[in-house]
Tab-separated table of C-alpha atoms in Angstrom:
chain	number	residue	atom	x	y	z
A	2	MET	CA	-0.004	0.124	-0.047
A	3	LYS	CA	1.090	3.579	-0.417
A	4	LEU	CA	0.417	6.921	2.088
A	5	ARG	CA	1.585	10.435	1.196
A	6	LEU	CA	1.749	11.801	4.301
A	7	ARG	CA	2.985	15.218	5.842
A	8	ASP	CA	5.837	16.037	8.129
A	9	THR	CA	5.085	16.581	11.882
A	10	TYR	CA	1.293	15.173	11.332
A	11	SER	CA	1.202	12.402	13.393
A	12	ASN	CA	-2.678	10.878	13.147
A	13	ASN	CA	-1.846	8.585	10.620
A	14	LYS	CA	-3.450	5.682	11.378
A	15	ILE	CA	-4.172	1.978	9.698
A	16	THR	CA	-5.836	-1.152	10.229
A	17	MET	CA	-3.845	-4.192	9.654
A	18	TYR	CA	-5.113	-7.626	10.547
A	19	PHE	CA	-3.315	-11.118	10.753
A	20	ARG	CA	-4.549	-14.157	10.941
A	21	ALA	CA	-2.237	-17.430	11.840
A	22	ALA	CA	-3.226	-20.165	8.995
A	23	ASN	CA	-4.247	-23.519	9.987
A	24	ASN	CA	-2.056	-26.794	9.430
A	25	PHE	CA	0.746	-24.113	9.162
A	26	PRO	CA	4.194	-26.005	7.737
A	27	VAL	CA	6.677	-26.894	10.549
A	28	ASP	CA	9.801	-28.314	10.558
A	29	LEU	CA	11.604	-29.737	13.798
A	30	TYR	CA	15.475	-30.050	13.250
A	31	PHE	CA	17.013	-32.681	16.581
A	32	LEU	CA	20.265	-31.598	16.730
A	33	PHE	CA	21.720	-33.765	19.578
A	34	ASP	CA	25.372	-34.117	21.460
A	35	ASN	CA	26.607	-37.772	20.540
A	36	SER	CA	28.587	-38.205	23.599
A	37	LYS	CA	28.148	-41.418	25.710
A	38	SER	CA	26.594	-39.967	28.111
A	39	MET	CA	23.855	-38.481	26.488
A	40	GLN	CA	22.850	-42.255	24.929
A	41	PRO	CA	19.608	-42.904	26.749
A	42	TYR	CA	18.377	-39.269	25.587
A	43	ILE	CA	19.035	-40.450	21.738
A	44	THR	CA	17.095	-43.437	22.060
A	45	ASP	CA	14.465	-42.467	24.090
A	46	LEU	CA	14.146	-39.381	20.663
A	47	ALA	CA	13.722	-42.788	18.908
A	48	GLN	CA	11.486	-44.253	20.732
A	49	LEU	CA	8.809	-41.449	21.424
A	50	ALA	CA	9.351	-40.249	17.516
A	51	GLY	CA	5.469	-41.081	17.230
A	52	ASN	CA	4.512	-39.685	19.878
A	53	ILE	CA	5.791	-36.178	19.114
A	54	GLY	CA	4.504	-36.282	15.417
A	55	LYS	CA	0.882	-37.043	17.218
A	56	SER	CA	1.248	-33.934	19.531
A	57	ILE	CA	2.506	-32.161	16.466
A	58	GLY	CA	-0.145	-33.533	14.589
A	59	ASN	CA	-2.908	-32.229	16.632
A	60	ILE	CA	-1.585	-28.384	15.922
A	61	SER	CA	-0.674	-29.055	12.134
A	62	SER	CA	-0.487	-32.231	9.934
A	63	ASN	CA	2.190	-30.356	7.895
A	64	TYR	CA	5.365	-31.205	9.577
A	65	THR	CA	8.829	-32.592	9.072
A	66	PHE	CA	11.719	-34.132	10.951
A	67	GLY	CA	15.442	-33.489	10.526
A	68	TYR	CA	18.159	-34.938	12.828
A	69	GLY	CA	21.974	-34.069	13.244
A	70	VAL	CA	24.515	-34.551	16.064
A	71	PHE	CA	27.498	-33.184	17.038
A	72	GLN	CA	30.886	-33.510	19.672
A	73	ASP	CA	33.882	-31.045	19.241
A	74	LYS	CA	36.305	-30.489	17.180
A	75	VAL	CA	39.219	-33.184	16.037
A	76	VAL	CA	42.034	-31.547	17.551
A	77	LEU	CA	43.843	-31.161	21.282
A	78	PRO	CA	42.859	-30.459	23.390
A	79	PHE	CA	39.299	-30.864	22.753
A	80	THR	CA	39.855	-34.403	21.085
A	81	ASP	CA	42.381	-36.891	21.787
A	82	THR	CA	44.049	-37.266	18.636
A	83	THR	CA	46.708	-40.265	19.204
A	84	PRO	CA	45.987	-42.922	16.096
A	85	ALA	CA	43.911	-45.264	18.158
A	86	LYS	CA	41.518	-43.027	19.708
A	87	LEU	CA	40.814	-41.294	16.336
A	88	LEU	CA	39.681	-44.848	15.137
A	89	ASN	CA	37.834	-45.415	18.435
A	90	PRO	CA	37.532	-42.139	21.158
A	91	CYS	CA	36.043	-45.128	23.610
A	92	ALA	CA	37.263	-47.182	26.285
A	93	ASN	CA	35.566	-50.156	26.781
A	94	GLU	CA	33.098	-49.859	23.586
A	95	ILE	CA	33.473	-49.377	19.565
A	96	CYS	CA	32.427	-46.096	18.963
A	97	SER	CA	32.676	-43.691	15.675
A	98	PRO	CA	35.448	-42.456	14.912
A	99	PRO	CA	35.934	-38.748	16.448
A	100	PHE	CA	33.831	-35.189	14.329
A	101	GLU	CA	32.601	-32.190	15.425
A	102	PHE	CA	29.003	-31.915	13.065
A	103	GLN	CA	27.627	-34.377	10.728
A	104	HIS	CA	24.468	-33.759	9.574
A	105	ILE	CA	22.201	-37.172	8.890
A	106	LEU	CA	19.085	-36.923	8.213
A	107	SER	CA	17.499	-34.193	6.244
A	108	MET	CA	14.109	-32.586	6.999
A	109	THR	CA	11.303	-36.138	6.399
A	110	LYS	CA	8.172	-36.893	7.369
A	111	ASN	CA	8.813	-41.012	6.854
A	112	LEU	CA	8.610	-41.617	10.936
A	113	THR	CA	9.555	-44.891	10.307
A	114	GLN	CA	12.938	-43.678	8.754
A	115	PHE	CA	13.903	-41.197	11.247
A	116	THR	CA	13.114	-43.656	14.108
A	117	HIS	CA	15.654	-46.530	12.228
A	118	VAL	CA	18.311	-43.341	11.876
A	119	VAL	CA	18.042	-42.484	15.415
A	120	ASN	CA	18.074	-45.539	16.516
A	121	THR	CA	21.403	-46.784	14.807
A	122	THR	CA	22.879	-43.282	15.684
A	123	LYS	CA	26.654	-44.648	17.030
A	124	ILE	CA	28.168	-42.312	19.999
A	125	SER	CA	31.515	-40.532	20.269
A	126	GLY	CA	33.677	-38.823	22.296
A	127	ASN	CA	36.077	-36.049	22.826
A	128	LEU	CA	38.746	-35.255	26.035
A	129	ASP	CA	37.427	-31.892	27.129
A	130	HIS	CA	33.866	-31.183	28.936
A	131	PRO	CA	32.352	-28.228	27.163
A	132	GLU	CA	30.895	-29.118	22.987
A	133	GLY	CA	31.477	-27.283	19.925
A	134	SER	CA	27.453	-26.711	20.091
A	135	LEU	CA	27.879	-23.577	18.572
A	136	ASP	CA	29.465	-24.764	15.287
A	137	ALA	CA	27.015	-27.164	15.431
A	138	ILE	CA	24.143	-24.735	15.476
A	139	MET	CA	25.399	-22.506	12.682
A	140	GLN	CA	25.226	-25.127	10.954
A	141	ALA	CA	22.571	-26.659	11.434
A	142	ILE	CA	20.771	-23.195	10.178
A	143	THR	CA	22.538	-21.454	7.198
A	144	CYS	CA	22.982	-25.307	5.685
A	145	LYS	CA	18.907	-24.815	4.039
A	146	GLU	CA	19.299	-26.896	1.355
A	147	ASP	CA	21.329	-30.090	3.181
A	148	ILE	CA	18.565	-29.829	6.293
A	149	GLY	CA	15.801	-29.459	4.278
A	150	TRP	CA	14.339	-26.174	6.095
A	151	ARG	CA	11.455	-24.958	4.376
A	152	ASN	CA	10.407	-21.499	2.698
A	153	GLY	CA	7.954	-19.878	4.690
A	154	SER	CA	7.661	-22.598	7.442
A	155	ARG	CA	7.848	-22.671	11.098
A	156	LYS	CA	11.385	-23.715	12.366
A	157	LEU	CA	12.491	-25.397	15.351
A	158	LEU	CA	15.688	-26.638	16.211
A	159	ILE	CA	16.157	-28.647	19.347
A	160	LEU	CA	19.870	-28.774	21.017
A	161	ALA	CA	19.679	-32.257	23.735
A	162	THR	CA	23.580	-31.778	25.045
A	163	ASN	CA	24.544	-32.302	29.070
A	164	ASP	CA	27.500	-30.173	29.192
A	165	ARG	CA	28.223	-26.323	28.357
A	166	PHE	CA	29.671	-24.726	24.821
A	167	HIS	CA	32.633	-23.212	23.620
A	168	LEU	CA	33.029	-19.864	22.718
A	169	ALA	CA	34.619	-17.397	20.022
A	170	GLY	CA	38.415	-17.774	20.830
A	171	ASP	CA	38.482	-20.893	22.068
A	172	GLY	CA	40.129	-21.970	19.351
A	173	ARG	CA	42.816	-20.288	19.890
A	174	LEU	CA	43.660	-23.349	22.065
A	175	ALA	CA	44.336	-25.489	19.249
A	176	GLY	CA	46.260	-22.532	17.025
A	177	ILE	CA	43.149	-21.963	15.013
A	178	VAL	CA	42.304	-18.358	15.100
A	179	ALA	CA	40.576	-17.408	11.760
A	180	PRO	CA	37.045	-15.445	12.344
A	181	ASN	CA	33.947	-17.873	12.149
A	182	ASP	CA	32.206	-16.833	8.721
A	183	GLY	CA	28.443	-17.888	9.434
A	184	ALA	CA	28.463	-19.709	6.501
A	185	CYS	CA	27.666	-23.531	5.440
A	186	HIS	CA	30.402	-25.696	5.355
A	187	LEU	CA	29.532	-29.482	5.004
A	188	ASP	CA	31.519	-32.117	2.828
A	189	SER	CA	30.216	-34.993	0.856
A	190	GLU	CA	29.361	-36.681	4.508
A	191	LYS	CA	27.444	-33.796	5.436
A	192	LYS	CA	30.030	-32.770	8.020
A	193	TYR	CA	31.564	-29.686	9.171
A	194	SER	CA	34.458	-29.264	6.747
A	195	LYS	CA	36.214	-25.787	8.710
A	196	GLU	CA	35.855	-27.034	11.982
A	197	LEU	CA	40.127	-27.417	12.212
A	198	THR	CA	40.448	-23.789	10.256
A	199	GLN	CA	37.898	-21.752	11.808
A	200	ASP	CA	37.086	-20.793	15.474
A	201	TYR	CA	33.537	-21.253	17.313
A	202	PRO	CA	31.132	-18.626	16.324
A	203	SER	CA	30.390	-15.601	18.701
A	204	ILE	CA	26.960	-15.435	20.458
A	205	SER	CA	26.713	-12.702	18.688
A	206	GLN	CA	27.185	-14.188	15.427
A	207	ILE	CA	24.445	-17.319	16.560
A	208	ARG	CA	21.896	-14.316	17.488
A	209	GLU	CA	21.788	-12.784	13.867
A	210	THR	CA	21.634	-15.899	12.166
A	211	VAL	CA	18.891	-17.112	13.884
A	212	ILE	CA	17.292	-13.695	13.858
A	213	LYS	CA	17.630	-13.531	9.571
A	214	ASN	CA	16.683	-17.603	9.580
A	215	GLU	CA	13.549	-17.258	11.835
A	216	VAL	CA	14.583	-20.377	13.915
A	217	HIS	CA	13.422	-21.281	17.172
A	218	ILE	CA	15.753	-22.866	19.628
A	219	VAL	CA	14.556	-25.207	22.528
A	220	PHE	CA	18.385	-25.605	24.543
A	221	ALA	CA	17.031	-29.072	25.960
A	222	VAL	CA	19.991	-29.579	28.637
A	223	LYS	CA	20.766	-32.442	31.636
A	224	ASP	CA	23.476	-29.591	33.449
A	225	GLN	CA	24.799	-26.153	32.740
A	226	ARG	CA	21.473	-24.909	33.063
A	227	GLU	CA	22.496	-21.488	34.248
A	228	ILE	CA	25.077	-21.478	31.568
A	229	PHE	CA	22.637	-21.802	29.434
A	230	LYS	CA	19.984	-19.448	31.119
A	231	GLU	CA	22.368	-16.348	30.072
A	232	LEU	CA	22.222	-17.572	26.514
A	233	GLU	CA	18.508	-17.623	26.551
A	234	LYS	CA	18.724	-14.413	27.900
A	235	LEU	CA	20.923	-13.559	24.489
A	236	VAL	CA	19.366	-15.691	21.540
A	237	PRO	CA	15.622	-14.480	20.451
A	238	ASN	CA	13.333	-16.844	20.436
A	239	SER	CA	15.189	-19.681	22.457
A	240	VAL	CA	14.110	-21.319	25.941
A	241	VAL	CA	15.958	-23.708	27.943
A	242	GLU	CA	14.286	-26.987	28.929
A	243	SER	CA	15.258	-29.513	31.634
A	244	LEU	CA	16.173	-32.660	29.754
A	245	ALA	CA	14.923	-35.989	31.668
A	246	ASP	CA	14.598	-39.311	30.337
A	247	SER	CA	11.051	-40.708	29.778
A	248	LYS	CA	9.918	-41.527	32.910
A	249	ASP	CA	9.694	-37.885	33.587
A	250	SER	CA	6.507	-37.491	31.898
A	251	SER	CA	6.496	-33.635	32.112
A	252	GLN	CA	9.859	-33.302	31.127
A	253	SER	CA	10.252	-35.856	28.032
A	254	MET	CA	11.573	-34.774	24.808
A	255	GLU	CA	7.452	-34.931	23.800
A	256	LYS	CA	6.216	-32.411	26.144
A	257	ILE	CA	9.312	-30.171	26.007
A	258	ILE	CA	8.686	-29.759	21.936
A	259	GLU	CA	4.717	-29.831	22.110
A	260	ARG	CA	5.095	-26.811	24.982
A	261	LYS	CA	7.114	-24.856	23.036
A	262	TYR	CA	5.531	-25.393	19.571
A	263	ARG	CA	2.162	-23.852	21.726
A	264	GLU	CA	3.365	-20.934	22.797
A	265	MET	CA	4.589	-20.269	19.015
A	266	VAL	CA	1.181	-20.024	18.060
A	267	SER	CA	-0.067	-18.882	21.230
A	268	LYS	CA	1.595	-15.113	20.648
A	269	VAL	CA	1.703	-13.154	17.410
A	270	GLU	CA	4.458	-9.807	18.087
A	271	MET	CA	4.743	-7.485	14.898
A	272	LYS	CA	7.872	-5.921	13.988
A	273	HIS	CA	8.930	-3.284	11.769
A	274	ASN	CA	11.958	-2.093	10.111
A	275	ASN	CA	13.692	1.194	10.719
A	276	ILE	CA	13.432	4.344	8.885
A	277	PRO	CA	15.155	7.530	9.643
A	278	GLY	CA	12.532	9.784	9.959
A	279	VAL	CA	9.387	7.601	10.190
A	280	THR	CA	7.906	6.821	13.574
A	281	VAL	CA	6.048	3.624	14.192
A	282	SER	CA	3.567	2.975	17.017
A	283	ILE	CA	1.873	-0.930	16.720
A	284	LYS	CA	-1.048	-1.630	19.236
A	285	ALA	CA	-2.984	-4.644	19.016
A	286	THR	CA	-7.107	-4.159	19.245
A	287	SER	CA	-8.805	-7.262	19.586
A	288	ASP	CA	-10.320	-9.034	22.372
A	289	ILE	CA	-9.003	-12.370	21.625
A	290	CYS	CA	-5.187	-10.924	23.160
A	291	ASP	CA	-4.645	-10.966	26.985
A	292	ALA	CA	-4.186	-7.407	26.785
A	293	LYS	CA	-4.406	-4.817	24.174
A	294	GLY	CA	-2.335	-1.521	23.571
A	295	THR	CA	1.058	-3.837	22.534
A	296	ASN	CA	2.163	-4.964	19.421
A	297	VAL	CA	2.034	-8.473	20.797
A	298	CYS	CA	-0.900	-10.454	20.689
A	299	LYS	CA	-1.143	-13.168	23.329
A	300	ALA	CA	-3.747	-15.716	23.984
A	301	LYS	CA	-4.865	-19.215	24.695
A	302	GLN	CA	-5.036	-20.364	20.582
A	303	LEU	CA	-4.424	-18.093	17.859
A	304	ILE	CA	-4.626	-20.556	15.093
A	305	GLY	CA	-7.664	-19.775	12.449
A	306	GLU	CA	-8.121	-16.297	14.709
A	307	THR	CA	-8.348	-12.878	12.792
A	308	ILE	CA	-5.757	-10.607	14.901
A	309	SER	CA	-6.210	-6.747	14.695
A	310	PHE	CA	-3.228	-4.007	14.727
A	311	GLU	CA	-3.982	-0.121	14.682
A	312	VAL	CA	-0.802	1.128	13.119
A	313	ASP	CA	-0.175	4.702	13.757
A	314	ILE	CA	2.436	6.231	11.197
A	315	SER	CA	4.424	9.548	11.045
A	316	ILE	CA	6.853	11.414	9.827
A	317	SER	CA	9.490	14.306	10.960
A	318	ASP	CA	11.150	15.199	7.296
A	319	CYS	CA	10.449	16.043	3.938
A	320	SER	CA	12.169	13.741	2.172
A	321	THR	CA	11.996	13.553	-1.588
A	322	LYS	CA	12.657	10.146	-1.968
A	323	ALA	CA	9.759	7.542	-0.901
A	324	ARG	CA	10.556	5.277	2.044
A	325	THR	CA	9.841	1.727	2.239
A	326	LEU	CA	8.213	0.337	5.416
A	327	THR	CA	7.789	-3.312	6.464
A	328	ILE	CA	5.659	-4.493	8.470
A	329	PHE	CA	5.915	-8.325	10.182
A	330	PRO	CA	5.192	-10.960	12.619
A	331	GLU	CA	8.266	-12.208	14.349
A	332	SER	CA	9.606	-15.235	13.067
A	333	MET	CA	7.147	-15.410	9.708
A	334	ARG	CA	8.770	-12.245	8.070
A	335	GLN	CA	7.538	-13.664	4.555
A	336	ASP	CA	4.115	-12.503	5.668
A	337	SER	CA	4.829	-8.946	5.325
A	338	LEU	CA	2.974	-6.259	4.808
A	339	THR	CA	4.728	-2.978	2.541
A	340	VAL	CA	3.851	0.734	2.776
A	341	ILE	CA	5.490	2.793	0.412
A	342	ILE	CA	6.007	6.326	2.856
A	343	GLU	CA	5.691	9.113	0.410
A	344	ALA	CA	6.142	13.177	1.850
A	345	LEU	CA	3.476	16.032	1.374
A	346	CYS	CA	6.310	18.505	1.345
A	347	ASP	CA	3.910	21.564	-0.541
A	348	CYS	CA	0.590	22.226	-1.202
A	349	ASP	CA	-1.231	20.489	-3.808
A	350	CYS	CA	-2.338	24.278	-5.162
A	351	GLU	CA	1.556	25.461	-5.816
A	352	VAL	CA	1.914	22.418	-8.111
A	353	LYS	CA	-1.501	22.063	-9.929
A	354	ASN	CA	-1.548	24.937	-11.869
A	355	ASN	CA	-5.357	24.212	-13.167
A	356	THR	CA	-6.474	25.991	-9.822
A	357	TRP	CA	-4.474	29.115	-10.468
A	358	GLU	CA	-6.820	32.286	-11.214
A	359	THR	CA	-4.808	34.309	-13.351
A	360	ALA	CA	-5.083	38.065	-14.092
A	361	SER	CA	-7.395	37.464	-11.133
A	362	ASP	CA	-9.890	40.855	-10.100
A	363	LEU	CA	-8.833	40.247	-6.595
A	364	CYS	CA	-5.113	41.218	-7.097
A	365	ASN	CA	-6.008	44.732	-8.099
A	366	GLY	CA	-8.310	44.703	-11.051
A	367	GLY	CA	-5.832	41.767	-13.025
A	368	ASN	CA	-2.260	42.795	-11.968
A	369	GLY	CA	-1.713	39.422	-10.737
A	370	SER	CA	-2.564	35.299	-10.498
A	371	LEU	CA	-4.327	34.165	-7.105
A	372	VAL	CA	-2.524	31.155	-6.027
A	373	CYS	CA	-3.472	29.480	-3.058
A	374	GLY	CA	-5.448	32.458	-1.755
A	375	LEU	CA	-2.256	34.838	-2.831
A	376	CYS	CA	-1.352	37.242	-5.298
A	377	GLU	CA	1.389	36.537	-7.654
A	378	CYS	CA	2.118	39.919	-9.235
A	379	ASN	CA	3.313	40.506	-12.436
A	380	GLN	CA	6.535	41.667	-13.934
A	381	ASN	CA	6.877	45.394	-12.559
A	382	TYR	CA	3.719	45.452	-9.974
A	383	PHE	CA	4.307	44.446	-6.125
A	384	GLY	CA	1.937	44.703	-3.042
A	385	GLN	CA	-0.116	42.387	-0.911
A	386	ASN	CA	-2.649	43.229	-3.905
A	387	CYS	CA	-0.266	44.063	-6.477
A	388	GLU	CA	-1.394	47.740	-6.387
A	389	CYS	CA	1.944	48.806	-6.383
A	390	THR	CA	4.024	49.591	-9.538
A	391	SER	CA	7.911	51.391	-9.059
A	392	THR	CA	6.419	54.351	-10.613
A	393	ASN	CA	4.682	54.933	-7.780
A	394	LEU	CA	6.472	53.592	-5.110
A	395	ASP	CA	6.663	56.902	-3.372
A	396	SER	CA	3.240	58.146	-3.983
A	397	GLY	CA	0.252	58.031	-1.811
A	398	GLN	CA	2.564	59.488	0.708
A	399	THR	CA	-0.704	61.853	2.111
A	400	GLN	CA	-2.343	58.384	3.375
A	401	CYS	CA	1.084	58.281	5.821
A	402	ASN	CA	0.743	61.556	7.319
A	403	ARG	CA	-1.643	60.715	10.851
A	404	ALA	CA	-5.453	62.139	9.891
A	405	GLY	CA	-5.877	65.617	12.202
A	406	GLU	CA	-2.540	65.949	12.828
A	407	ASN	CA	-0.147	69.273	12.177
A	408	SER	CA	3.256	66.996	11.147
A	409	THR	CA	4.028	67.229	7.444
A	410	LYS	CA	6.475	64.116	8.838
A	411	VAL	CA	5.882	60.990	6.915
A	412	CYS	CA	5.522	58.084	8.861
A	413	SER	CA	6.624	60.073	11.471
A	414	GLY	CA	9.544	60.314	10.544
A	415	VAL	CA	10.507	56.988	11.260
A	416	GLY	CA	9.446	54.809	8.548
A	417	GLU	CA	9.210	54.974	4.854
A	418	CYS	CA	5.805	55.163	2.763
A	419	GLU	CA	5.814	52.640	-0.083
A	420	CYS	CA	2.083	52.572	-2.281
A	421	GLY	CA	0.367	54.020	0.780
A	422	LYS	CA	0.986	52.469	3.595
A	423	CYS	CA	4.459	53.038	6.568
A	424	ILE	CA	7.357	50.780	6.192
A	425	CYS	CA	8.590	51.323	9.812
A	426	LYS	CA	12.539	50.866	11.426
A	427	ASP	CA	12.871	48.604	13.810
A	428	GLY	CA	11.763	49.350	17.099
A	429	TYR	CA	8.723	51.326	16.076
A	430	SER	CA	4.940	50.213	15.000
A	431	GLY	CA	1.724	51.467	14.584
A	432	THR	CA	-0.468	52.484	11.361
A	433	PHE	CA	1.683	55.678	11.112
A	434	CYS	CA	5.037	54.447	13.288
A	435	GLU	CA	3.447	56.390	16.002
A	436	CYS	CA	4.341	53.837	18.308
A	437	ASN	CA	8.051	53.607	19.793
A	438	ASP	CA	8.334	50.325	21.304
A	439	GLN	CA	11.909	50.713	22.569
A	440	ALA	CA	10.780	54.282	24.784
A	441	CYS	CA	9.344	51.325	27.482
A	442	GLY	CA	11.589	49.956	30.286
A	443	LEU	CA	13.062	46.680	29.354
A	444	PHE	CA	12.598	43.576	32.104
A	445	GLN	CA	14.404	40.184	31.608
A	446	ARG	CA	15.113	41.410	28.707
A	447	GLN	CA	11.746	42.337	27.200
A	448	VAL	CA	10.035	45.497	26.619
A	449	CYS	CA	7.658	45.388	29.883
A	450	GLY	CA	8.798	41.972	30.811
A	451	GLY	CA	6.950	40.473	27.844
A	452	GLU	CA	3.899	41.434	26.180
A	453	VAL	CA	4.031	45.369	25.082
A	454	LYS	CA	1.849	46.859	27.243
A	455	GLN	CA	2.832	50.443	27.315
A	456	ARG	CA	3.858	52.405	24.188
A	457	LEU	CA	5.124	55.678	23.650
A	458	ILE	CA	2.863	57.437	21.437
A	459	PHE	CA	4.649	60.790	19.846
């Protein structure tokens, strides 16, 4: 839509509507820590896959599942790099050779295939406690084609781990100094190929990537909950859940995912891009919202409901260039309203000359044109009504003398007569410049302390 607004005019309100569609597409990617201690939770995930699909299916049947695992960079001091440990990092059983991140299954609705792939996951191992979680998150989000994220879907990444994470700068311990580039790097085996040449990503990079790709994250953690709660504060659309085994029904993977998805579909938050000189206020007005007057609408159930928002747009400057405002639901930027804003800096009558009255009688019998209610005089004419010419500039002197006065001083001697009207010098006023505004005393640097209440008349 297009709006034409005047600067400093604030009452430019429009009403927009949002409706959460039924059966909206949902993509869920399970990203699991592949260490020995996480094996029971991987087994639970395989057993609960059908129940998870059923829970999500109660809200949307248009869902897909994907799966990947992670450990840490295969280099000292993060991983034991002795030849024997590179083949089998576990002590008393056969494990998978170490790696940092591997994408295993692209998005699919085939729960039988998903269950089989998860069940056949081989555990691995490393040395230090922190894991390469942030590297794994970066690859899982940015490798869109490999993962199979669908355009326009609600995206939910579930990271399950029992330990803390490495941060940007930790790679220096292994001589890795090149910063993370925030891009996808998977080899033919779908493993992260830059783990030995790029440092771990920073939290700010993770934040930017999550916002850009509109991904929600569940940090399902067994230990180190407080550390992940700090991460939750910095990464939007994320939440920390306690990871428990399937015996704890309230904290099972099934319940964790169901809670997060219901939260995703029970709230809509309207946002907009920032434009210099443009002020935008968005307020929910629908009765279904728990609270009105903010850009957020929360309710127990929003699927299929139409929600109204009042949008107030104002501009503070006159820019000749059109500006584009985009209003969108958080995490659903593709469903946006685009508003083209043009500033009206002039009156229409100044640019539409078909409204002008040429040779107007109101301009001293046709000595000028009437434009927007004012006379624009022809050449050699001037004055409010084009009543003056260059030849009669000094004419009409008698009209500049005060009636009944014997004085022959034009404009009381402190002004000039032009076309029968007095043009007074600074400090003098009145029809005949008869008032001396400077004769009264000053108080607080103003005549008579403010408004002129006393004047000296000659």
